[in-house]
Coordinates of C-alpha atoms in Angstrom, one line a residue:
M22 CA 22.6 31.4 -73.3
I23 CA 22.5 28.1 -70.8
E24 CA 24.6 26.3 -73.5
L25 CA 27.3 29.0 -73.6
R26 CA 27.2 29.1 -69.6
R27 CA 27.8 25.2 -69.5
L28 CA 30.3 25.4 -72.2
I29 CA 32.2 28.1 -69.9
R30 CA 31.9 26.1 -66.6
K31 CA 32.8 22.9 -68.1
S32 CA 36.1 24.6 -69.7
I33 CA 36.7 26.3 -66.4
R34 CA 36.2 22.9 -64.7
I35 CA 38.8 21.1 -67.0
L36 CA 41.3 23.8 -66.8
S37 CA 41.1 23.6 -63.1
L38 CA 41.9 19.9 -63.0
L39 CA 44.7 20.4 -65.4
L40 CA 46.2 23.1 -63.1
I41 CA 45.8 20.5 -60.2
D42 CA 47.5 18.1 -62.2
I43 CA 50.5 20.3 -63.4
I44 CA 51.0 21.1 -59.5
A45 CA 50.8 17.3 -58.8
F46 CA 53.7 16.7 -61.1
Y47 CA 55.9 19.3 -59.9
I48 CA 55.6 18.2 -56.4
S49 CA 56.4 14.7 -57.4
L50 CA 59.1 16.1 -59.7
S51 CA 60.6 18.1 -56.7
I52 CA 60.7 15.3 -54.2
A53 CA 62.1 12.8 -56.8
W54 CA 64.9 15.7 -57.5
F55 CA 65.5 15.9 -54.1
I56 CA 65.9 12.2 -53.3
R57 CA 68.2 11.9 -56.6
T58 CA 70.6 14.8 -55.9
E59 CA 70.6 14.9 -52.1
M60 CA 69.6 11.4 -50.7
L61 CA 70.9 8.9 -53.3
P62 CA 74.5 10.1 -53.5
L63 CA 74.9 9.5 -50.0
L64 CA 73.8 5.9 -50.4
A65 CA 75.6 4.9 -53.9
Q66 CA 79.0 6.0 -54.3
G67 CA 80.0 6.9 -57.9
L68 CA 76.4 7.9 -59.0
P69 CA 76.4 10.7 -61.5
L70 CA 75.7 14.3 -60.1
F71 CA 72.8 16.4 -61.4
T72 CA 72.8 20.0 -60.4
F73 CA 69.3 22.0 -59.8
S74 CA 68.6 24.5 -62.1
Y75 CA 65.6 26.1 -63.4
E76 CA 66.5 25.7 -67.2
Y77 CA 66.8 22.2 -66.6
I78 CA 63.2 22.0 -65.3
I79 CA 61.8 24.1 -67.6
G80 CA 63.7 22.0 -70.5
L81 CA 61.8 18.7 -69.2
F82 CA 58.3 20.5 -70.2
W83 CA 57.4 17.7 -72.5
I84 CA 57.4 15.0 -69.5
P85 CA 54.1 16.8 -68.0
V86 CA 52.7 16.8 -71.4
I87 CA 52.8 13.4 -71.8
Y88 CA 51.3 12.9 -68.5
L89 CA 48.5 14.8 -68.8
F90 CA 47.7 13.7 -72.1
F91 CA 47.5 9.8 -70.8
I92 CA 45.3 11.4 -67.7
F93 CA 43.1 13.2 -70.4
Y94 CA 43.0 9.6 -72.4
E95 CA 41.3 8.0 -68.9
N96 CA 38.9 10.6 -69.2
L97 CA 39.7 11.9 -65.7
Y98 CA 39.1 15.5 -66.8
V99 CA 35.0 14.9 -67.5
R100 CA 34.1 11.9 -65.1
N101 CA 33.3 12.3 -61.8
L102 CA 34.7 8.8 -59.9
P103 CA 34.8 7.8 -56.6
F104 CA 38.3 8.4 -54.9
W105 CA 39.6 4.6 -55.1
D106 CA 38.2 4.3 -58.6
E107 CA 40.0 7.6 -59.6
T108 CA 43.2 6.8 -58.0
R109 CA 43.3 3.4 -59.9
D110 CA 42.8 5.1 -63.1
I111 CA 45.6 7.5 -62.3
L112 CA 47.8 4.9 -61.4
K113 CA 47.5 3.5 -64.8
A114 CA 47.9 6.7 -66.4
V115 CA 50.9 7.6 -64.6
T116 CA 52.5 4.2 -65.0
I117 CA 52.1 4.1 -68.9
S118 CA 53.4 7.7 -68.9
T119 CA 56.3 7.0 -67.3
L120 CA 57.0 4.0 -69.6
I121 CA 56.5 6.2 -72.8
V122 CA 59.3 8.9 -71.0
M123 CA 61.9 5.8 -70.1
A124 CA 61.4 4.5 -73.9
I125 CA 61.9 8.1 -75.4
V126 CA 64.9 9.0 -72.9
T127 CA 66.3 5.3 -73.7
L128 CA 65.8 5.5 -77.6
G129 CA 66.8 9.0 -77.9
K130 CA 69.9 8.8 -76.0
M131 CA 69.2 11.2 -73.6
S132 CA 70.3 9.6 -70.4
D133 CA 73.1 12.1 -69.8
R134 CA 70.4 14.6 -70.0
V135 CA 67.6 12.8 -68.1
S136 CA 68.0 10.7 -65.0
R137 CA 66.2 7.5 -65.5
T138 CA 66.3 7.3 -61.8
M139 CA 64.9 10.3 -61.3
L140 CA 61.9 9.0 -63.6
L141 CA 61.5 6.4 -61.5
G142 CA 61.4 8.4 -58.8
I143 CA 59.0 10.7 -60.2
W144 CA 56.7 7.6 -60.8
F145 CA 57.0 6.4 -57.7
T146 CA 56.0 9.8 -55.9
S147 CA 53.4 10.4 -58.4
I148 CA 51.4 7.2 -57.4
F149 CA 50.8 8.9 -54.1
I150 CA 51.0 13.0 -55.0
F151 CA 48.3 12.6 -57.7
P152 CA 45.7 11.2 -55.9
I153 CA 45.9 13.4 -53.0
C154 CA 46.3 16.6 -54.8
R155 CA 43.4 15.6 -56.8
L156 CA 41.2 14.7 -53.7
W157 CA 41.9 18.0 -52.0
G158 CA 41.9 20.0 -55.2
K159 CA 38.3 18.7 -56.3
K160 CA 37.3 19.4 -52.7
I161 CA 38.4 23.2 -52.9
L162 CA 36.6 23.2 -56.3
S163 CA 33.5 21.6 -55.2
R164 CA 33.3 24.2 -52.2
A165 CA 33.8 27.0 -54.8
G166 CA 31.0 25.5 -57.1
I167 CA 33.4 24.8 -60.1
L168 CA 33.0 21.3 -59.8
R169 CA 29.3 21.2 -58.1
E170 CA 26.9 19.6 -60.5
K171 CA 23.2 19.2 -59.0
V172 CA 21.7 15.7 -58.9
L173 CA 18.1 14.8 -58.4
V174 CA 17.3 11.2 -57.3
L175 CA 14.1 9.3 -58.4
G176 CA 13.1 6.9 -55.6
A177 CA 13.4 7.6 -51.7
G178 CA 13.2 4.0 -50.7
N179 CA 16.5 1.9 -49.4
A180 CA 18.2 2.4 -52.6
G181 CA 17.8 6.0 -52.6
R182 CA 19.2 6.3 -49.4
L183 CA 22.4 4.4 -49.9
V184 CA 23.1 6.3 -53.2
V185 CA 22.8 9.6 -51.3
E186 CA 24.9 8.4 -48.3
G187 CA 27.7 7.4 -50.8
L188 CA 27.5 10.7 -52.7
L189 CA 27.8 12.5 -49.3
R190 CA 30.7 10.8 -48.3
E191 CA 32.5 11.2 -51.7
R192 CA 31.9 14.9 -51.7
H193 CA 35.0 15.5 -53.9
M194 CA 33.1 14.0 -56.6
G195 CA 31.0 17.4 -56.7
Y196 CA 27.5 16.1 -56.8
E197 CA 25.2 18.2 -54.9
I198 CA 21.9 16.3 -54.0
I199 CA 19.0 18.4 -54.5
G200 CA 16.8 16.0 -53.1
F201 CA 14.2 13.0 -54.0
L202 CA 11.1 12.5 -56.3
D203 CA 8.9 9.5 -55.2
D204 CA 5.5 8.1 -56.2
D205 CA 4.8 7.1 -52.8
E206 CA 2.4 9.8 -51.3
E207 CA 3.4 8.8 -47.9
K208 CA 6.9 10.0 -48.4
K209 CA 6.3 13.4 -49.5
G210 CA 7.9 16.0 -47.4
K211 CA 9.9 13.6 -45.6
I212 CA 13.6 14.1 -44.8
I213 CA 16.0 11.3 -45.7
C214 CA 19.9 12.0 -45.4
E215 CA 19.1 15.5 -44.6
K216 CA 17.3 16.0 -48.2
K217 CA 13.8 16.1 -48.7
V218 CA 11.5 14.1 -50.8
F219 CA 9.7 17.2 -52.9
G220 CA 6.8 15.1 -54.5
A221 CA 6.0 12.7 -57.5
V222 CA 8.5 11.5 -60.4
R223 CA 6.2 13.2 -63.0
H224 CA 7.5 16.5 -61.4
L225 CA 10.9 16.1 -62.7
P226 CA 10.4 18.3 -65.9
R227 CA 9.7 21.5 -63.8
F228 CA 13.0 20.9 -61.4
V229 CA 15.0 20.1 -64.3
R230 CA 13.7 23.6 -65.7
E231 CA 13.9 25.6 -62.8
L232 CA 17.0 24.2 -61.3
D233 CA 18.9 23.4 -64.1
I234 CA 19.5 19.8 -63.5
R235 CA 21.7 18.0 -65.6
N236 CA 22.3 14.8 -63.5
V237 CA 19.3 12.3 -62.4
I238 CA 19.9 9.0 -60.6
I239 CA 17.2 6.5 -60.9
A240 CA 17.1 4.4 -57.7
M241 CA 14.0 2.4 -58.0
P242 CA 15.4 -1.3 -58.6
S243 CA 12.5 -2.9 -57.6
L244 CA 10.3 -1.5 -60.6
P245 CA 9.7 -4.1 -63.6
P246 CA 12.2 -3.9 -66.4
E247 CA 9.5 -2.6 -68.6
R248 CA 8.7 0.5 -66.2
I249 CA 12.6 0.9 -65.8
T250 CA 13.1 1.0 -69.5
F251 CA 10.4 3.4 -70.1
L252 CA 11.3 5.6 -67.0
T253 CA 15.2 5.9 -68.4
A254 CA 14.0 6.5 -71.6
W255 CA 11.7 9.8 -70.4
V256 CA 14.5 11.1 -68.2
Q257 CA 17.3 10.8 -70.6
G258 CA 14.9 13.2 -72.7
Y259 CA 15.5 16.0 -69.9
V260 CA 19.1 15.6 -68.7
E261 CA 22.4 14.9 -69.9
N262 CA 23.4 12.0 -67.6
T263 CA 21.1 9.6 -66.3
M264 CA 22.5 7.1 -63.6
V265 CA 20.5 3.7 -63.0
I266 CA 20.8 1.5 -60.1
P267 CA 19.7 -2.1 -61.2
D268 CA 18.2 -4.7 -59.1
L269 CA 21.7 -6.6 -59.1
K270 CA 22.7 -6.0 -55.2
G271 CA 25.2 -8.7 -54.3
I272 CA 26.5 -9.7 -58.2
A273 CA 30.1 -9.5 -58.4
L274 CA 30.4 -6.5 -60.4
L275 CA 33.8 -5.4 -60.3
N276 CA 35.1 -7.9 -62.6
T277 CA 32.3 -7.4 -65.2
E278 CA 32.0 -6.2 -68.6
L279 CA 29.3 -5.7 -70.8
L280 CA 28.8 -7.3 -74.0
H281 CA 26.1 -6.0 -76.5
L282 CA 23.6 -7.5 -78.8
F283 CA 22.6 -4.8 -80.9
Y284 CA 20.0 -6.3 -83.1
E285 CA 18.6 -7.9 -79.9
E286 CA 18.8 -5.0 -77.9
I287 CA 20.0 -6.5 -74.9
F288 CA 23.3 -6.6 -73.0
L289 CA 25.2 -9.4 -71.4
M290 CA 26.8 -9.5 -68.3
N291 CA 30.5 -11.4 -68.6
I292 CA 31.0 -11.9 -64.6
K293 CA 34.7 -13.3 -64.0
N294 CA 35.8 -14.6 -60.8
N295 CA 39.3 -13.7 -60.9
L296 CA 40.7 -16.2 -58.1
K297 CA 39.6 -19.2 -60.5
S298 CA 42.6 -17.8 -62.6
L299 CA 46.0 -19.5 -61.8
P300 CA 48.2 -16.4 -62.9
N301 CA 46.0 -14.3 -60.6
R302 CA 46.5 -16.7 -57.7
V303 CA 50.1 -16.5 -58.5
V304 CA 49.9 -12.9 -58.4
K305 CA 48.1 -12.6 -54.8
R306 CA 50.4 -15.3 -53.4
G307 CA 53.5 -13.3 -54.7
F308 CA 52.0 -10.1 -53.2
D309 CA 51.4 -11.9 -50.0
I310 CA 55.1 -13.0 -49.8
L311 CA 56.9 -9.8 -50.9
M312 CA 54.6 -7.6 -48.5
S313 CA 55.2 -9.8 -45.4
L314 CA 59.2 -10.0 -46.0
F315 CA 59.4 -6.5 -46.4
A316 CA 57.3 -5.8 -43.3
M317 CA 59.5 -8.3 -41.5
P318 CA 62.3 -5.9 -40.1
V319 CA 59.7 -3.5 -38.6
L320 CA 57.6 -6.6 -37.1
I321 CA 60.4 -8.5 -35.3
P322 CA 61.2 -6.0 -33.0
L323 CA 57.5 -5.3 -32.4
F324 CA 57.2 -9.3 -31.6
L325 CA 59.5 -9.2 -29.1
L326 CA 58.4 -6.3 -27.4
I327 CA 54.7 -7.2 -27.1
S328 CA 55.5 -10.9 -26.2
L329 CA 57.7 -9.3 -23.4
A330 CA 54.4 -7.2 -22.1
I331 CA 52.1 -10.1 -22.4
K332 CA 54.4 -12.3 -20.4
L333 CA 55.0 -9.9 -17.5
E334 CA 51.4 -9.2 -17.0
T335 CA 50.1 -12.9 -17.2
P336 CA 52.2 -16.1 -17.0
G337 CA 51.9 -18.3 -20.0
A338 CA 52.6 -18.4 -23.6
A339 CA 52.8 -14.8 -25.7
I340 CA 51.3 -16.3 -28.8
Y341 CA 49.0 -19.1 -29.2
A342 CA 47.2 -21.1 -32.0
H343 CA 43.8 -21.6 -32.6
E344 CA 42.3 -24.0 -35.2
R345 CA 40.6 -22.2 -37.9
I346 CA 39.1 -23.1 -41.3
G347 CA 41.5 -22.7 -44.3
K348 CA 41.3 -23.0 -48.1
N349 CA 39.2 -25.7 -49.4
G350 CA 38.0 -26.3 -45.7
R351 CA 41.1 -27.6 -44.6
P352 CA 41.8 -26.6 -40.9
F353 CA 45.0 -25.0 -39.6
R354 CA 46.4 -23.6 -36.7
C355 CA 46.0 -19.5 -36.6
Y356 CA 48.3 -17.9 -34.8
K357 CA 47.5 -14.8 -32.4
F358 CA 49.0 -12.9 -29.3
R359 CA 47.5 -14.1 -26.1
T360 CA 44.9 -11.2 -25.0
M361 CA 43.0 -13.4 -22.5
C362 CA 43.7 -15.1 -19.2
R363 CA 44.9 -19.0 -19.6
D364 CA 42.0 -20.8 -18.6
A365 CA 39.7 -18.5 -21.1
E366 CA 37.8 -21.4 -22.4
E367 CA 36.6 -22.5 -18.5
R368 CA 35.6 -19.1 -18.0
L369 CA 33.7 -18.6 -20.7
K370 CA 31.6 -21.4 -20.0
E371 CA 31.0 -20.4 -16.5
I372 CA 30.1 -16.6 -18.0
L373 CA 27.6 -18.0 -20.6
E374 CA 25.7 -20.3 -18.0
S375 CA 25.3 -17.5 -15.6
N376 CA 24.5 -14.3 -17.8
E377 CA 21.5 -14.7 -20.3
A378 CA 22.5 -11.3 -22.0
L379 CA 25.9 -12.2 -22.4
K380 CA 24.7 -15.7 -23.9
D381 CA 22.6 -13.8 -26.3
E382 CA 25.4 -11.4 -27.6
W383 CA 27.8 -14.6 -28.0
E384 CA 25.3 -16.4 -30.2
K385 CA 24.6 -13.3 -32.1
S386 CA 28.2 -12.3 -33.0
W387 CA 30.3 -15.0 -31.5
K388 CA 32.1 -12.0 -29.5
L389 CA 31.7 -10.6 -26.4
K390 CA 32.4 -6.6 -26.1
D391 CA 33.3 -6.1 -22.7
D392 CA 34.7 -9.4 -22.4
P393 CA 35.8 -10.0 -18.7
R394 CA 38.3 -12.6 -19.6
V395 CA 40.3 -10.2 -21.3
T396 CA 43.7 -8.6 -19.8
R397 CA 44.6 -5.2 -19.9
M398 CA 47.5 -5.7 -22.4
G399 CA 45.0 -7.7 -24.2
R400 CA 42.4 -4.5 -24.4
I401 CA 45.2 -2.5 -25.8
L402 CA 46.2 -5.2 -28.6
R403 CA 42.5 -5.5 -29.4
R404 CA 41.8 -2.0 -29.8
T405 CA 44.7 -1.8 -32.2
S406 CA 44.3 -5.0 -33.8
L407 CA 48.1 -5.7 -32.8
D408 CA 46.7 -9.1 -31.8
E409 CA 46.6 -10.4 -35.2
L410 CA 50.1 -9.7 -36.1
P411 CA 51.4 -13.3 -35.6
Q412 CA 49.1 -14.3 -38.4
I413 CA 52.0 -12.9 -40.9
L414 CA 53.6 -16.4 -40.0
N415 CA 50.6 -18.1 -41.3
V416 CA 50.9 -16.0 -44.5
I417 CA 54.6 -16.9 -45.1
K418 CA 53.5 -20.4 -44.7
G419 CA 50.8 -20.3 -47.1
E420 CA 47.7 -21.1 -44.9
M421 CA 46.6 -17.5 -45.0
S422 CA 46.7 -14.2 -47.3
L423 CA 47.3 -10.6 -46.2
I424 CA 43.6 -9.8 -47.4
G425 CA 40.8 -12.4 -47.7
P426 CA 37.8 -13.8 -45.7
R427 CA 37.7 -13.9 -42.0
P428 CA 39.1 -17.0 -40.4
Y429 CA 36.2 -18.8 -39.2
L430 CA 36.2 -21.3 -36.6
P431 CA 35.3 -24.7 -37.5
R432 CA 32.1 -24.9 -35.2
E433 CA 31.0 -21.7 -37.5
I434 CA 30.3 -23.8 -40.7
K435 CA 26.6 -24.3 -40.1
E436 CA 26.0 -20.5 -39.3
I437 CA 28.1 -19.7 -42.6
G438 CA 25.5 -21.8 -44.9
D439 CA 25.3 -21.7 -48.6
S440 CA 28.2 -19.1 -48.8
Y441 CA 30.9 -21.5 -47.4
S442 CA 31.8 -23.0 -50.5
I443 CA 32.5 -19.8 -51.8
I444 CA 34.2 -18.1 -48.5
S445 CA 36.4 -21.6 -48.2
S446 CA 37.6 -21.4 -52.0
T447 CA 40.6 -19.0 -51.1
R448 CA 42.8 -18.5 -48.1
P449 CA 41.6 -16.5 -45.1
G450 CA 43.0 -13.1 -44.6
I451 CA 44.6 -10.9 -41.8
T452 CA 42.3 -8.4 -42.6
G453 CA 39.4 -8.0 -45.3
L454 CA 36.5 -6.2 -46.4
W455 CA 34.7 -6.7 -42.4
Q456 CA 37.8 -5.2 -40.6
V457 CA 37.4 -2.0 -42.9
S458 CA 33.5 -1.8 -43.1
G459 CA 32.8 -1.5 -39.1
R460 CA 34.4 -4.5 -38.2
S461 CA 33.2 -5.6 -34.6
N462 CA 29.9 -3.2 -35.0
T463 CA 28.8 -5.1 -38.0
G464 CA 26.3 -8.3 -37.7
Y465 CA 27.7 -11.7 -38.3
D466 CA 25.3 -12.3 -41.5
Y467 CA 27.2 -8.8 -43.1
R468 CA 30.1 -10.2 -42.3
I469 CA 29.6 -13.3 -44.3
K470 CA 28.1 -11.3 -47.2
L471 CA 31.2 -9.0 -47.3
D472 CA 33.2 -12.1 -47.5
T473 CA 31.4 -13.6 -50.0
W474 CA 31.4 -10.5 -51.8
Y475 CA 35.3 -9.9 -51.7
V476 CA 35.7 -13.4 -53.2
M477 CA 33.7 -12.8 -56.0
N478 CA 35.1 -9.4 -56.9
W479 CA 38.8 -10.0 -56.3
S480 CA 41.3 -7.9 -58.0
L481 CA 44.9 -6.8 -56.9
W482 CA 43.7 -3.4 -56.9
L483 CA 40.9 -4.4 -54.2
D484 CA 43.5 -5.8 -52.3
V485 CA 45.7 -2.4 -52.5
V486 CA 42.7 -0.5 -51.5
I487 CA 41.8 -2.8 -48.4
I488 CA 45.6 -2.5 -47.1
F489 CA 45.3 1.4 -47.3
K490 CA 41.6 1.3 -45.5
T491 CA 43.2 -1.0 -43.0
I492 CA 45.9 1.2 -42.0
K493 CA 43.2 3.9 -41.4
V494 CA 41.0 1.9 -39.4
V495 CA 43.7 0.6 -37.0
L496 CA 45.4 3.9 -36.5
K497 CA 41.8 5.3 -35.5
A498 CA 40.9 2.1 -33.5
E499 CA 37.5 2.2 -35.4
G500 CA 35.0 -0.5 -34.6
A501 CA 37.5 -2.7 -32.8
Y502 CA 37.0 -4.4 -29.1

């Protein structure tokens, strides 16, 4: 009876996700149709006209079938993934689907019935509509209990806390955290991330039986390998899905593949440093140039307005250049809008000599939260991060990248320490992991860890994710000063 209920629930889940994807496809189709029939004819004279009809739309039923097939091929109806991981796989699925449909239309000589321009429009809108529909659709399904899956976390230490925080943030994944089990008697009854530590790990079978739990996360990375192996095998005997957090924090894992040696019962982690590859460096540089040129028509008027506002408040140049560490340790002049008074360096020396608290703050993060040297316009620019816009010129010159490690000052080399060789192996960025992870609210050592992690885990998709996160952070002015 229990197995039948699980099968019915799984079927409802899959059918619900299929419905969400069908809705997403037809929303994308409607937008692409509007662009093709209403907007493009106004911009391109002589473009063949297409008239709207429901019969025509129905005749295109085979196109969403191809889309759904490749989404199914990516296992997106059975896996619970974080938003950006799912978005990456959806982008891959809809791109392959579009190429297949284009090939069918071309080889089948169907271009008189199916507009290839509209197919490109469907692809372009799909890469935005599908993730948004999935995100909100999954939230609705989770609230309705259709997508909800109970999870028990073994280990109430730091690893357990972090994984619960992550799953609570990614609520659309549908995981309902029941609580913790931990062998530390002092933790029993404690509340961590609003979840209770119920008892010892040995109580797992009772919780699985009474609460119908099918997912367990083992968050005990400090356990010896033999104990982890035994515990994983024991847990797998009670639940369908077992997730293990290994003791690998800080190691580059995004570009990692597992190689199995079956007879030896071990696996190898093949960790790739993508930025060591020349083709990848060319792709990253090409992405920087294209995005920078694309943004220029918007940025140039903004540059002029900001420059005028700065000069009206205080005399002096609107843009200044400051020496920073570039790729391979080569110094370069980093451009920024001036946000301070002209004698900022002299005033800083006076401030640090006269105020011990501000001196300690400066030595800790190389910044002052309430810096008296900042002008009124400067505070606006810093709060919106617009002070960094001139660095787009550094990107075009090849001194910086759109996304990368923070451009450090030469005096910070000693503070960076052993991570210097990794951080300086690539161009610094206008934005990066630091800027989208709390920014000025994070400690100095944490910034270095984020920059190092970025370099070791780089991918073009990671850059795309950081760009979208940066837009969100800038619009909300999170953590800036």
